[in-house]
mmCIF file of C-alpha atoms in Angstrom:
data_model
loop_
_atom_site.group_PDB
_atom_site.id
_atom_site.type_symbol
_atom_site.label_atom_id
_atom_site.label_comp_id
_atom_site.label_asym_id
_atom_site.label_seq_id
_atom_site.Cartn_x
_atom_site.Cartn_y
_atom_site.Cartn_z
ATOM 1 C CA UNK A 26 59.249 -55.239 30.908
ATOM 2 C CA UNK A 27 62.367 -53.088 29.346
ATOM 3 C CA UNK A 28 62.156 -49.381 28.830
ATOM 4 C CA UNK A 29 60.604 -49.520 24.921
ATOM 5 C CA UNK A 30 57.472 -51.611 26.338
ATOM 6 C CA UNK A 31 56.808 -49.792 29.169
ATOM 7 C CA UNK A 32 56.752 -46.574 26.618
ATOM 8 C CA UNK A 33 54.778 -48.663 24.026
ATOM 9 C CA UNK A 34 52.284 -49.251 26.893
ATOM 10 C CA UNK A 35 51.467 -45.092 27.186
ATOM 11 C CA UNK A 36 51.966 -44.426 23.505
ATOM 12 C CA UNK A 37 49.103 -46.885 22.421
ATOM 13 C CA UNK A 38 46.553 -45.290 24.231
ATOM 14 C CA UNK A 39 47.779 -41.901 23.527
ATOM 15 C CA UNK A 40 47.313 -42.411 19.691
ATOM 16 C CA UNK A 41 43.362 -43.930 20.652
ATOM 17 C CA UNK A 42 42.595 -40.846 22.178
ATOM 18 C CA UNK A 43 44.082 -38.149 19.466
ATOM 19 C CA UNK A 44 42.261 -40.325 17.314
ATOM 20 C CA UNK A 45 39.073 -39.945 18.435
ATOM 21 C CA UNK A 46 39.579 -36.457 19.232
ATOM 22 C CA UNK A 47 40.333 -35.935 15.401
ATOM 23 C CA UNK A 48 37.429 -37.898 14.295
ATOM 24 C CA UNK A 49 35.005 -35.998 16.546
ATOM 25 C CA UNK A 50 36.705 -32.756 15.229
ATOM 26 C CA UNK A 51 35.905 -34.167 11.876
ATOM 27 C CA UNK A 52 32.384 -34.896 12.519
ATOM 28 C CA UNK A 53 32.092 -31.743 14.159
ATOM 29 C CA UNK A 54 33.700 -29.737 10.922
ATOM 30 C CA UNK A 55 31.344 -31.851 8.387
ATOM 31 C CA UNK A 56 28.035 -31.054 10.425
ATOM 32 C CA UNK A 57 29.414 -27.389 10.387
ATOM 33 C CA UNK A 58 29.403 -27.703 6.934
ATOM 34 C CA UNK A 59 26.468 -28.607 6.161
ATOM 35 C CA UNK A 60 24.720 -26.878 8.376
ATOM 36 C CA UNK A 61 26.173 -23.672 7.100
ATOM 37 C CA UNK A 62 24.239 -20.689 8.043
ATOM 38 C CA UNK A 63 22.700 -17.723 6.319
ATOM 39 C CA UNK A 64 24.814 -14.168 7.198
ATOM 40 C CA UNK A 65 22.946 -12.735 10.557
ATOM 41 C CA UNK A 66 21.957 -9.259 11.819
ATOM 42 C CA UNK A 67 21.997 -9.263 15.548
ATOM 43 C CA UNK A 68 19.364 -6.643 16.707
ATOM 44 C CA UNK A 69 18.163 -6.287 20.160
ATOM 45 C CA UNK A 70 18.545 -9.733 21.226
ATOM 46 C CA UNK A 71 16.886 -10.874 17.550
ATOM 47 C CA UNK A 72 18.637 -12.576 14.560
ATOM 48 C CA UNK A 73 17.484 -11.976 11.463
ATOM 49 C CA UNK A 74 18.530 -13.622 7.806
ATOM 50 C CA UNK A 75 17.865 -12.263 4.549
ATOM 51 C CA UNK A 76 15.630 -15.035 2.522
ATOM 52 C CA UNK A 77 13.586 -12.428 -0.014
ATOM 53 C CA UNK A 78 14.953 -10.980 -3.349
ATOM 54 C CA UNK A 79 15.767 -7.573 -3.394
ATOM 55 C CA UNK A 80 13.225 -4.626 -4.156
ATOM 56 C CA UNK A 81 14.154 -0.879 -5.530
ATOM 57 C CA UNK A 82 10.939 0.517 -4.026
ATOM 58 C CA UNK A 83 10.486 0.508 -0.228
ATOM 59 C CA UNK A 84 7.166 -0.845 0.646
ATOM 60 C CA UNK A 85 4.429 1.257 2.104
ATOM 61 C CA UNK A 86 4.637 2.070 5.860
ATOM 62 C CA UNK A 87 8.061 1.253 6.517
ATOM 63 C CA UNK A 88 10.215 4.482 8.439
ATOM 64 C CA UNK A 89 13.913 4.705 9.002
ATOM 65 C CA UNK A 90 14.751 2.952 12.534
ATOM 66 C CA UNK A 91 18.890 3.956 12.179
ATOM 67 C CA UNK A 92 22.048 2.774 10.905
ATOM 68 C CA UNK A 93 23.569 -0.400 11.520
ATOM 69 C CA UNK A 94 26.328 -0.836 14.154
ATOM 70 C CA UNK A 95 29.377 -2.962 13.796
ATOM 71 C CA UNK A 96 27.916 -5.386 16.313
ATOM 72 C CA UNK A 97 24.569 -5.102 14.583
ATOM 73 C CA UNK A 98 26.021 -5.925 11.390
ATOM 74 C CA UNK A 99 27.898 -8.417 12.645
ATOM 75 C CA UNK A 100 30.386 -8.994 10.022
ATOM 76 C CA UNK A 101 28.058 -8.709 7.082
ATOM 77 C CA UNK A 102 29.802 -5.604 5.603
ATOM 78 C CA UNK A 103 26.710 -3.771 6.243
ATOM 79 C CA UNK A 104 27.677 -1.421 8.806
ATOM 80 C CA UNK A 105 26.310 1.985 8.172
ATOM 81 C CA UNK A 106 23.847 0.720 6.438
ATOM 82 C CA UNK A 107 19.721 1.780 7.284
ATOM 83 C CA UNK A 108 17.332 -0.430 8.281
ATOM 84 C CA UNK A 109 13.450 0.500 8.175
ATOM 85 C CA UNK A 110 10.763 -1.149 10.397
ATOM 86 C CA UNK A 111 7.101 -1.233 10.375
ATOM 87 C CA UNK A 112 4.890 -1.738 13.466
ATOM 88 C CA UNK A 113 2.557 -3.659 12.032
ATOM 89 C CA UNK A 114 5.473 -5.769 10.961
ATOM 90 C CA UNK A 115 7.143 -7.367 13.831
ATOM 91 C CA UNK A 116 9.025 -10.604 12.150
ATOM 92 C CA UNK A 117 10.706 -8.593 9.847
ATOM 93 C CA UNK A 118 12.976 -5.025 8.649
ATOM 94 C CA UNK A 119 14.047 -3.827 5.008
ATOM 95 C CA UNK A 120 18.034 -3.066 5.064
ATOM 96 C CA UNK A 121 19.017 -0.169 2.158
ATOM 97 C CA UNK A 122 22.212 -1.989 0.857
ATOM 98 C CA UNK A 123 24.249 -2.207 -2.005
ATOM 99 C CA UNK A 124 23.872 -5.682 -4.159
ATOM 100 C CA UNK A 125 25.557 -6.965 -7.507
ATOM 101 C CA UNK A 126 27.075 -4.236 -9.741
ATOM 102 C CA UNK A 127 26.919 -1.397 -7.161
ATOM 103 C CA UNK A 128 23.396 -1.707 -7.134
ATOM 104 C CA UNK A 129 21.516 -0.090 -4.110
ATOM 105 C CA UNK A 130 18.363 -2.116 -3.200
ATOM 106 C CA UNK A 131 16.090 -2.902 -0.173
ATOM 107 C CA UNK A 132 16.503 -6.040 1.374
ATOM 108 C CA UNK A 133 14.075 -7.546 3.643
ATOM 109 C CA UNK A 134 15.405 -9.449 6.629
ATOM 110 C CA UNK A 135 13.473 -11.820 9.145
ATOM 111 C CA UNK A 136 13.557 -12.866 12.051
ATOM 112 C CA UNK A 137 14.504 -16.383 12.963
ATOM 113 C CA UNK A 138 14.800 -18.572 16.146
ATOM 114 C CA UNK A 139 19.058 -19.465 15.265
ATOM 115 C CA UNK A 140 18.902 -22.642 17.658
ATOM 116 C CA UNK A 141 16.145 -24.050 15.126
ATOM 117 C CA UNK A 142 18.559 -22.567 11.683
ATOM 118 C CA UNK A 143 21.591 -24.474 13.361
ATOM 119 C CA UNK A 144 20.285 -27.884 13.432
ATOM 120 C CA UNK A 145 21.340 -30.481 10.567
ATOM 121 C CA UNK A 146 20.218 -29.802 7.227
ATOM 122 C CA UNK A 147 17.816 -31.782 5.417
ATOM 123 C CA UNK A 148 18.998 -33.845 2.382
ATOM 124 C CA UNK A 149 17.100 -35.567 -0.671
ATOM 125 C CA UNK A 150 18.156 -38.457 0.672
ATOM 126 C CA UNK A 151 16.085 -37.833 3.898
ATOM 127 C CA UNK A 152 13.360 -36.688 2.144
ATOM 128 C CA UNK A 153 13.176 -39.687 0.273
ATOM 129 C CA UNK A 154 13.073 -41.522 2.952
ATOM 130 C CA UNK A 155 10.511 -39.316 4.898
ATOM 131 C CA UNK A 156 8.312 -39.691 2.041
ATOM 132 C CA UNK A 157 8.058 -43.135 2.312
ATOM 133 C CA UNK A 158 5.744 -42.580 5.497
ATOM 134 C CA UNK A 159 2.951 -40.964 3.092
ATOM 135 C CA UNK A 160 0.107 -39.502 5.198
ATOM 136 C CA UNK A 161 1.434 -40.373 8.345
ATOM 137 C CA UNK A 162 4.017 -37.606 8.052
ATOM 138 C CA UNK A 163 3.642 -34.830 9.486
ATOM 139 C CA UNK A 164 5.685 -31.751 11.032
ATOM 140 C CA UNK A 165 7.291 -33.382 14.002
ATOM 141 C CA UNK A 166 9.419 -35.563 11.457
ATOM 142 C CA UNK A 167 10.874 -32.593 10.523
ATOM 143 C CA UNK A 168 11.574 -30.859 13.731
ATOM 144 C CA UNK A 169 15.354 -31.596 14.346
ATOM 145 C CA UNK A 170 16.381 -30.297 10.591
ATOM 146 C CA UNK A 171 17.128 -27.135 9.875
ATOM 147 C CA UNK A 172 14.492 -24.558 9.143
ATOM 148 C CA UNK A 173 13.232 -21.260 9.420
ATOM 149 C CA UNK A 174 9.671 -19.548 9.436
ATOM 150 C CA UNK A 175 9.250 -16.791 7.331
ATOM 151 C CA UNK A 176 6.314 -14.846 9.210
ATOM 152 C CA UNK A 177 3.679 -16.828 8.169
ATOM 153 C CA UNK A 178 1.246 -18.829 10.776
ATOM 154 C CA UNK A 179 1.963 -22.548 10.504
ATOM 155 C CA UNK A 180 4.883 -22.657 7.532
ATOM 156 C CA UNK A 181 8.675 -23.656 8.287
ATOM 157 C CA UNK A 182 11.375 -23.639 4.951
ATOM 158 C CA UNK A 183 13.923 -26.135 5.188
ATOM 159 C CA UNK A 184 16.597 -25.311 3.089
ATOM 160 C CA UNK A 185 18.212 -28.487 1.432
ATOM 161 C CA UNK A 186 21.135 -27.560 -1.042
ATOM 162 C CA UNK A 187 21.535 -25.093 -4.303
ATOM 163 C CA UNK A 188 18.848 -26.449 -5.953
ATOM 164 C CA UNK A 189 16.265 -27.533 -3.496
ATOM 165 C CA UNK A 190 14.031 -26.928 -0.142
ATOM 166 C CA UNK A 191 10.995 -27.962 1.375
ATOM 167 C CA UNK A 192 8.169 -26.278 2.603
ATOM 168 C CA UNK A 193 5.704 -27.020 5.207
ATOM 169 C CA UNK A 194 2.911 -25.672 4.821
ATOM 170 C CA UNK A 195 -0.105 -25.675 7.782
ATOM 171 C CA UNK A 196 2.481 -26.746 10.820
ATOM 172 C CA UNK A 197 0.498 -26.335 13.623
ATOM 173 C CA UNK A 198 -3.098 -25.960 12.018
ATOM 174 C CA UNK A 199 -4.294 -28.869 14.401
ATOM 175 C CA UNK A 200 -7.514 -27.425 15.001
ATOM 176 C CA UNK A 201 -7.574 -27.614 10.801
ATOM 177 C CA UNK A 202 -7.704 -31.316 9.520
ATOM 178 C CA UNK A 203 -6.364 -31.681 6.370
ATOM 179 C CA UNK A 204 -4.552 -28.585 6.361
ATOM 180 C CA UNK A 205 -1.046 -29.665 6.163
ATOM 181 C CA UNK A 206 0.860 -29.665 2.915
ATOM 182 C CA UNK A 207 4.528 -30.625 2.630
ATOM 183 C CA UNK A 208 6.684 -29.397 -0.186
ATOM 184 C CA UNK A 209 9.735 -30.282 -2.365
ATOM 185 C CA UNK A 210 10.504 -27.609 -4.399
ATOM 186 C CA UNK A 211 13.033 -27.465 -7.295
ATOM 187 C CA UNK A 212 14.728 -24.379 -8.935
ATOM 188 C CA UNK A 213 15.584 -25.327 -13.119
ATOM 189 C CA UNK A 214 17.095 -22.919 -15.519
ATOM 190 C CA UNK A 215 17.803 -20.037 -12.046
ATOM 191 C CA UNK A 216 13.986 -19.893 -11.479
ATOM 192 C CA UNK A 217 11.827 -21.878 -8.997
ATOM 193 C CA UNK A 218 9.302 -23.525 -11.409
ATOM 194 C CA UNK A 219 7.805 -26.239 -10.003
ATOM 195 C CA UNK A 220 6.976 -28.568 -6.366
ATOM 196 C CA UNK A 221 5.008 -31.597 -5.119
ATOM 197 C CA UNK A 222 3.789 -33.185 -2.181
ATOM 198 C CA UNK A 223 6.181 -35.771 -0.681
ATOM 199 C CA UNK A 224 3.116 -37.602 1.018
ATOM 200 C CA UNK A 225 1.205 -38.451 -2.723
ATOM 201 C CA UNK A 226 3.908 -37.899 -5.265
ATOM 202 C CA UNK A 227 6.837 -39.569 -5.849
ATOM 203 C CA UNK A 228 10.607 -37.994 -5.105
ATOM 204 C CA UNK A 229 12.571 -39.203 -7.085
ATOM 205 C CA UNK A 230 10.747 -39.078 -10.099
ATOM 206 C CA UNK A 231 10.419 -35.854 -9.834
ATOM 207 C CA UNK A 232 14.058 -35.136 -8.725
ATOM 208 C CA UNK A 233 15.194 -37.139 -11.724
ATOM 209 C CA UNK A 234 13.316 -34.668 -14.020
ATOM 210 C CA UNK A 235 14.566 -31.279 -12.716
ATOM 211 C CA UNK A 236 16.726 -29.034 -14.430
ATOM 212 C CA UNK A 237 19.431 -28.135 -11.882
ATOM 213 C CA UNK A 238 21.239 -25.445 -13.557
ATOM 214 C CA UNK A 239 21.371 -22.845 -10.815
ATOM 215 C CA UNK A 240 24.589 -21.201 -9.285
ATOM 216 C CA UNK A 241 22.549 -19.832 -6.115
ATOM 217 C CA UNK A 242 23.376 -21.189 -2.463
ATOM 218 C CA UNK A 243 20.289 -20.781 -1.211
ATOM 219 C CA UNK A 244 16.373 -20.549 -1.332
ATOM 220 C CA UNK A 245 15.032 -17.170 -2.074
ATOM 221 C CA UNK A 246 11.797 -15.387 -1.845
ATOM 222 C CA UNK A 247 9.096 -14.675 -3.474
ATOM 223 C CA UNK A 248 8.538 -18.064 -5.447
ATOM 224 C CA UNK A 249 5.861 -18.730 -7.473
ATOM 225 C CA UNK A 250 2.735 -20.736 -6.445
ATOM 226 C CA UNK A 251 0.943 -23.307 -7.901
ATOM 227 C CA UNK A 252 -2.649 -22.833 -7.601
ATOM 228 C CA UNK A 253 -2.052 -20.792 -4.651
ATOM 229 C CA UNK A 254 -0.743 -23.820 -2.327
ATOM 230 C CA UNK A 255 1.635 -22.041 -0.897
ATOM 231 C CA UNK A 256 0.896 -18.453 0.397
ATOM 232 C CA UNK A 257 2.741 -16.333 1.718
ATOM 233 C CA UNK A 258 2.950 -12.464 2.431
ATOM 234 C CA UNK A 259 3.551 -9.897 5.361
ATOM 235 C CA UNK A 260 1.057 -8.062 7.140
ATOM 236 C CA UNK A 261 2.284 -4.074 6.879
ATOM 237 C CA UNK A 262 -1.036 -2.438 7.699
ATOM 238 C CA UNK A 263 -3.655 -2.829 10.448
ATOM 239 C CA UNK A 264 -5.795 -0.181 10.996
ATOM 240 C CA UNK A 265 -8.923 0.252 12.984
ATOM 241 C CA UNK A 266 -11.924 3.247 13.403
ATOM 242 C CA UNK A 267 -14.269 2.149 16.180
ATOM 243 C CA UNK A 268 -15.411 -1.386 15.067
ATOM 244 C CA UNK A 269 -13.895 -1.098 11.934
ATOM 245 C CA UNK A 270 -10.828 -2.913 10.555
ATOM 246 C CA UNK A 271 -8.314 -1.816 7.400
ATOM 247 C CA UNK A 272 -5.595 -4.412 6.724
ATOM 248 C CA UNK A 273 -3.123 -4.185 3.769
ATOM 249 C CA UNK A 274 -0.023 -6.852 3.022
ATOM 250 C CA UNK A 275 3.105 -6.384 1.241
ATOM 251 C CA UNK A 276 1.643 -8.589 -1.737
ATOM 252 C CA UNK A 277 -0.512 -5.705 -3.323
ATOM 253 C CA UNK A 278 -3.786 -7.131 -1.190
ATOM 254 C CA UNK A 279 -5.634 -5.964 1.302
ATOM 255 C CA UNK A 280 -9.505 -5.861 2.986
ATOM 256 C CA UNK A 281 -11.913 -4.459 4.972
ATOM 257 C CA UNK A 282 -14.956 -4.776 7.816
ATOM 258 C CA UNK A 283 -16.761 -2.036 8.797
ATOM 259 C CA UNK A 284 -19.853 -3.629 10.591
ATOM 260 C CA UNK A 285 -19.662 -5.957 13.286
ATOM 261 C CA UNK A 286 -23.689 -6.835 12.228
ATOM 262 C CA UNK A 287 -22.449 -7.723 8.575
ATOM 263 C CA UNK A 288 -20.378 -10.868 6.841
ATOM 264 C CA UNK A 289 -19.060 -8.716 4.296
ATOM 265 C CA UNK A 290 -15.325 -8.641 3.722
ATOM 266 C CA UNK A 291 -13.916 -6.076 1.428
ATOM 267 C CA UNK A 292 -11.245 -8.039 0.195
ATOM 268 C CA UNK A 293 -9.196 -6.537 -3.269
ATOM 269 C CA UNK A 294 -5.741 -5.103 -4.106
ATOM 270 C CA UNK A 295 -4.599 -1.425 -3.309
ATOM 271 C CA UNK A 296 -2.182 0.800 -4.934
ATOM 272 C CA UNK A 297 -0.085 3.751 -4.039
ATOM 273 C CA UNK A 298 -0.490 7.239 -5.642
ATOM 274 C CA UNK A 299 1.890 9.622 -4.396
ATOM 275 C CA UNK A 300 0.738 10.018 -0.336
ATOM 276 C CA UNK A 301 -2.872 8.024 -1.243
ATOM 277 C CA UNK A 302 -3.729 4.872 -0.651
ATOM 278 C CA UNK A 303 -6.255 3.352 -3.024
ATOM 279 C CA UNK A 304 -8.344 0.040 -2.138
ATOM 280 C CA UNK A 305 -10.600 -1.533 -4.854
ATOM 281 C CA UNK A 306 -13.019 -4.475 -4.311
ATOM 282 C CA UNK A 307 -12.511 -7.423 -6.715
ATOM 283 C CA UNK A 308 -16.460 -7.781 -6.503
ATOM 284 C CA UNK A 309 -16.423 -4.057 -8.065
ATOM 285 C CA UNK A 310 -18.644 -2.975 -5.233
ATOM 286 C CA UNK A 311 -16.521 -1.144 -3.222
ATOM 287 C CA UNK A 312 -13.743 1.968 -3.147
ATOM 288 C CA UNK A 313 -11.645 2.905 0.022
ATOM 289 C CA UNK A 314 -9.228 6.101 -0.271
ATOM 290 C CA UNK A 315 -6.753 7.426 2.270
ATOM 291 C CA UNK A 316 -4.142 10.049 2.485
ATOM 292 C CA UNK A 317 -1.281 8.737 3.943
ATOM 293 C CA UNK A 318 0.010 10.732 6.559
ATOM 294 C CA UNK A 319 3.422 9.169 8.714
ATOM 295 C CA UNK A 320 2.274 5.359 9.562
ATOM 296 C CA UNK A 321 -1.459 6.428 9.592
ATOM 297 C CA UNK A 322 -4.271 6.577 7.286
ATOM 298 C CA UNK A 323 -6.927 9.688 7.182
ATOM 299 C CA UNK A 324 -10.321 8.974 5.442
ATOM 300 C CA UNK A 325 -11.139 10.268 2.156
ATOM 301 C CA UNK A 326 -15.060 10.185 1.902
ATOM 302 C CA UNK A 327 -15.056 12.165 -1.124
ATOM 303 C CA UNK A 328 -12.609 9.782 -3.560
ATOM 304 C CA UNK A 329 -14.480 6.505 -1.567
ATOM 305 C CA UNK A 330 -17.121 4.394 -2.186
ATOM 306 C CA UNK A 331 -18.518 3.019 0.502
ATOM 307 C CA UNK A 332 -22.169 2.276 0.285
ATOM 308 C CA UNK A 333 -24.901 4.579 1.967
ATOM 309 C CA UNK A 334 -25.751 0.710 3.708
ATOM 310 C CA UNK A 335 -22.235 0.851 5.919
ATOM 311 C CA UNK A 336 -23.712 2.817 9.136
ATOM 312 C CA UNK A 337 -22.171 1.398 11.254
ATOM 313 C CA UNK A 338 -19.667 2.530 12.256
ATOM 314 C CA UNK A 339 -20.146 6.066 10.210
ATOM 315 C CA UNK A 340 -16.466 7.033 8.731
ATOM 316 C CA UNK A 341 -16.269 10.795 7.914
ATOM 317 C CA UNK A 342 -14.415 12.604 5.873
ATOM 318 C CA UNK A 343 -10.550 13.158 7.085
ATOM 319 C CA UNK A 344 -11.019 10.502 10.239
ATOM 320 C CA UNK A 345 -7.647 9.407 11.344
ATOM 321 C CA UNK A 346 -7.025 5.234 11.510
ATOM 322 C CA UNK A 347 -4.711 4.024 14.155
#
């Protein structure tokens, strides 16, 4: 063997190796790529991403909790920035930040599990193929993809390109048959507008009708339902006197029990006056007023309707819910 094979012999297997060490580094950098991930907050051991559109009105109950650090921020150009909480609310903050044209807004960020958000997006062409399974689908198909729950019980969004994402909708509901509803939903002309079921409707019919005209990288909140199929909101109020129990959500709703002897739920929409909160029946029967004072309620008798029937237990005037 002269001196150029014996070389050759050491060479060959050198190139093999670099190879395949540039082809894994390629796989690597494509699965980074298209699992590309939301910007982060890092908060006391929590991550949080920001999946809801913007507001220019904080929502009711939320205080200042501080400014965000450098680390906090963690290279979102946020530092300095405040961030409100709510202790009713414990899967999500509002950050006061400036948006598009030096616009200052509140933007609500979640909390997420990252290990789940870092797993490999879903595509259309693995929802078409999903699909294919009809009813026997269900939620553990879906569990090495990419996804995040927004706060609700039971619903994951998996996050599919520009244009797309699905949404699961009853994950976990097993004690509720029939409860589980899976999602496509398309954005046309920069506006969610429509979805179907991937177990009874067909995919690709429906993807070759959409209007993809949006710039956007990603899904936001809040989108509009159809029919009310897909529901979701964020508990920012739970109050309770004795036996009775307030609760109010960041979607304008909110209820009430104030017997543990009666089936009657208050349930109607609330609105905020200057430092009173206003809760109206949509049966018409009912009228529950509060001053707001800090993150609790006090009891106005006099602007309420209650019902001389609801005894039990008795609310009086100026009563402080915790």
């Amino acid at each position: 063997m002269n001196k150029f094979q014996r070389k050759s012999k050491y060479i060959l297997p050198a190139f093999v190796l670099l190879s395949s060490v540039c082809i894994l580094i390629f796989v690597f950098a494509k699965r980074e790529e298209r699992t590309q991930m939301r910007p982060m907050l890092l908060i006391e051991d929590a991550t949080y991403i920001d999946p809801y559109l913007p507001l220019s009105k904080l929502p009711f109950n939320y205080y200042l909790a501080g400014k965000l650090s450098e680390e906090q921020a963690n290279g979102t150009g946020l530092t300095g920035c405040e961030y409100y909480v709510n202790k009713f609310d414990k899967n999500g903050m509002y950050v006061y930040q400036k948006e598009e044209q030096d616009l200052w807004v509140y933007k609500r960020w979640i909390k997420v599990d990252e290990k789940k958000l870092a797993q490999r997006r879903l595509t259309l062409e693995d929802v078409i193929q999903l699909a294919k399974k009809g009813d026997a689908l269900s939620e553990k198909d879906f569990e090495h993809y990419s996804y995040f729950e927004p706060g609700s019980r039971g619903m994951r969004v998996y996050e599919i390109d520009k244009n797309f994402s699905l949404w699961i909708v009853g994950a976990d509901w097993r004690s509720e048959p029939g409860a589980l509803r899976i999602y496509l939903r398309g954005r046309g002309e920069g506006e969610w507008k429509d979805l179907i079921d991937i177990r009874t409707e067909n995919v690709e019919e429906f993807l070759s009708r959409e209007s993809l005209q949006s710039e956007k990288e990603f899904a936001f909140f809040p989108y509009p339902d159809r029919e009310g199929e897909i529901y979701n909101c964020t508990n920012i109020g739970d109050y309770w006197y004795k036996s009775a129990n307030f609760s109010f959500r960041d979607d304008g709703t909110g209820g009430f029990y104030l017997s543990p002897i009666s089936s009657y739920m208050g349930i109607g929409t609330y609105e905020i006056v200057g430092d009173h909160l206003n809760l109206r029946t949509n049966d018409g029967w009912y009228a529950v007023c509060f001053d707001i004072v800090g993150d609790t309620l006090v009891f106005d008798k006099e602007a309420s309707n209650i019902g001389a029937k609801w005894e039990f237990p008795m609310l009086e005037n100026g009563v402080a819910l915790e």
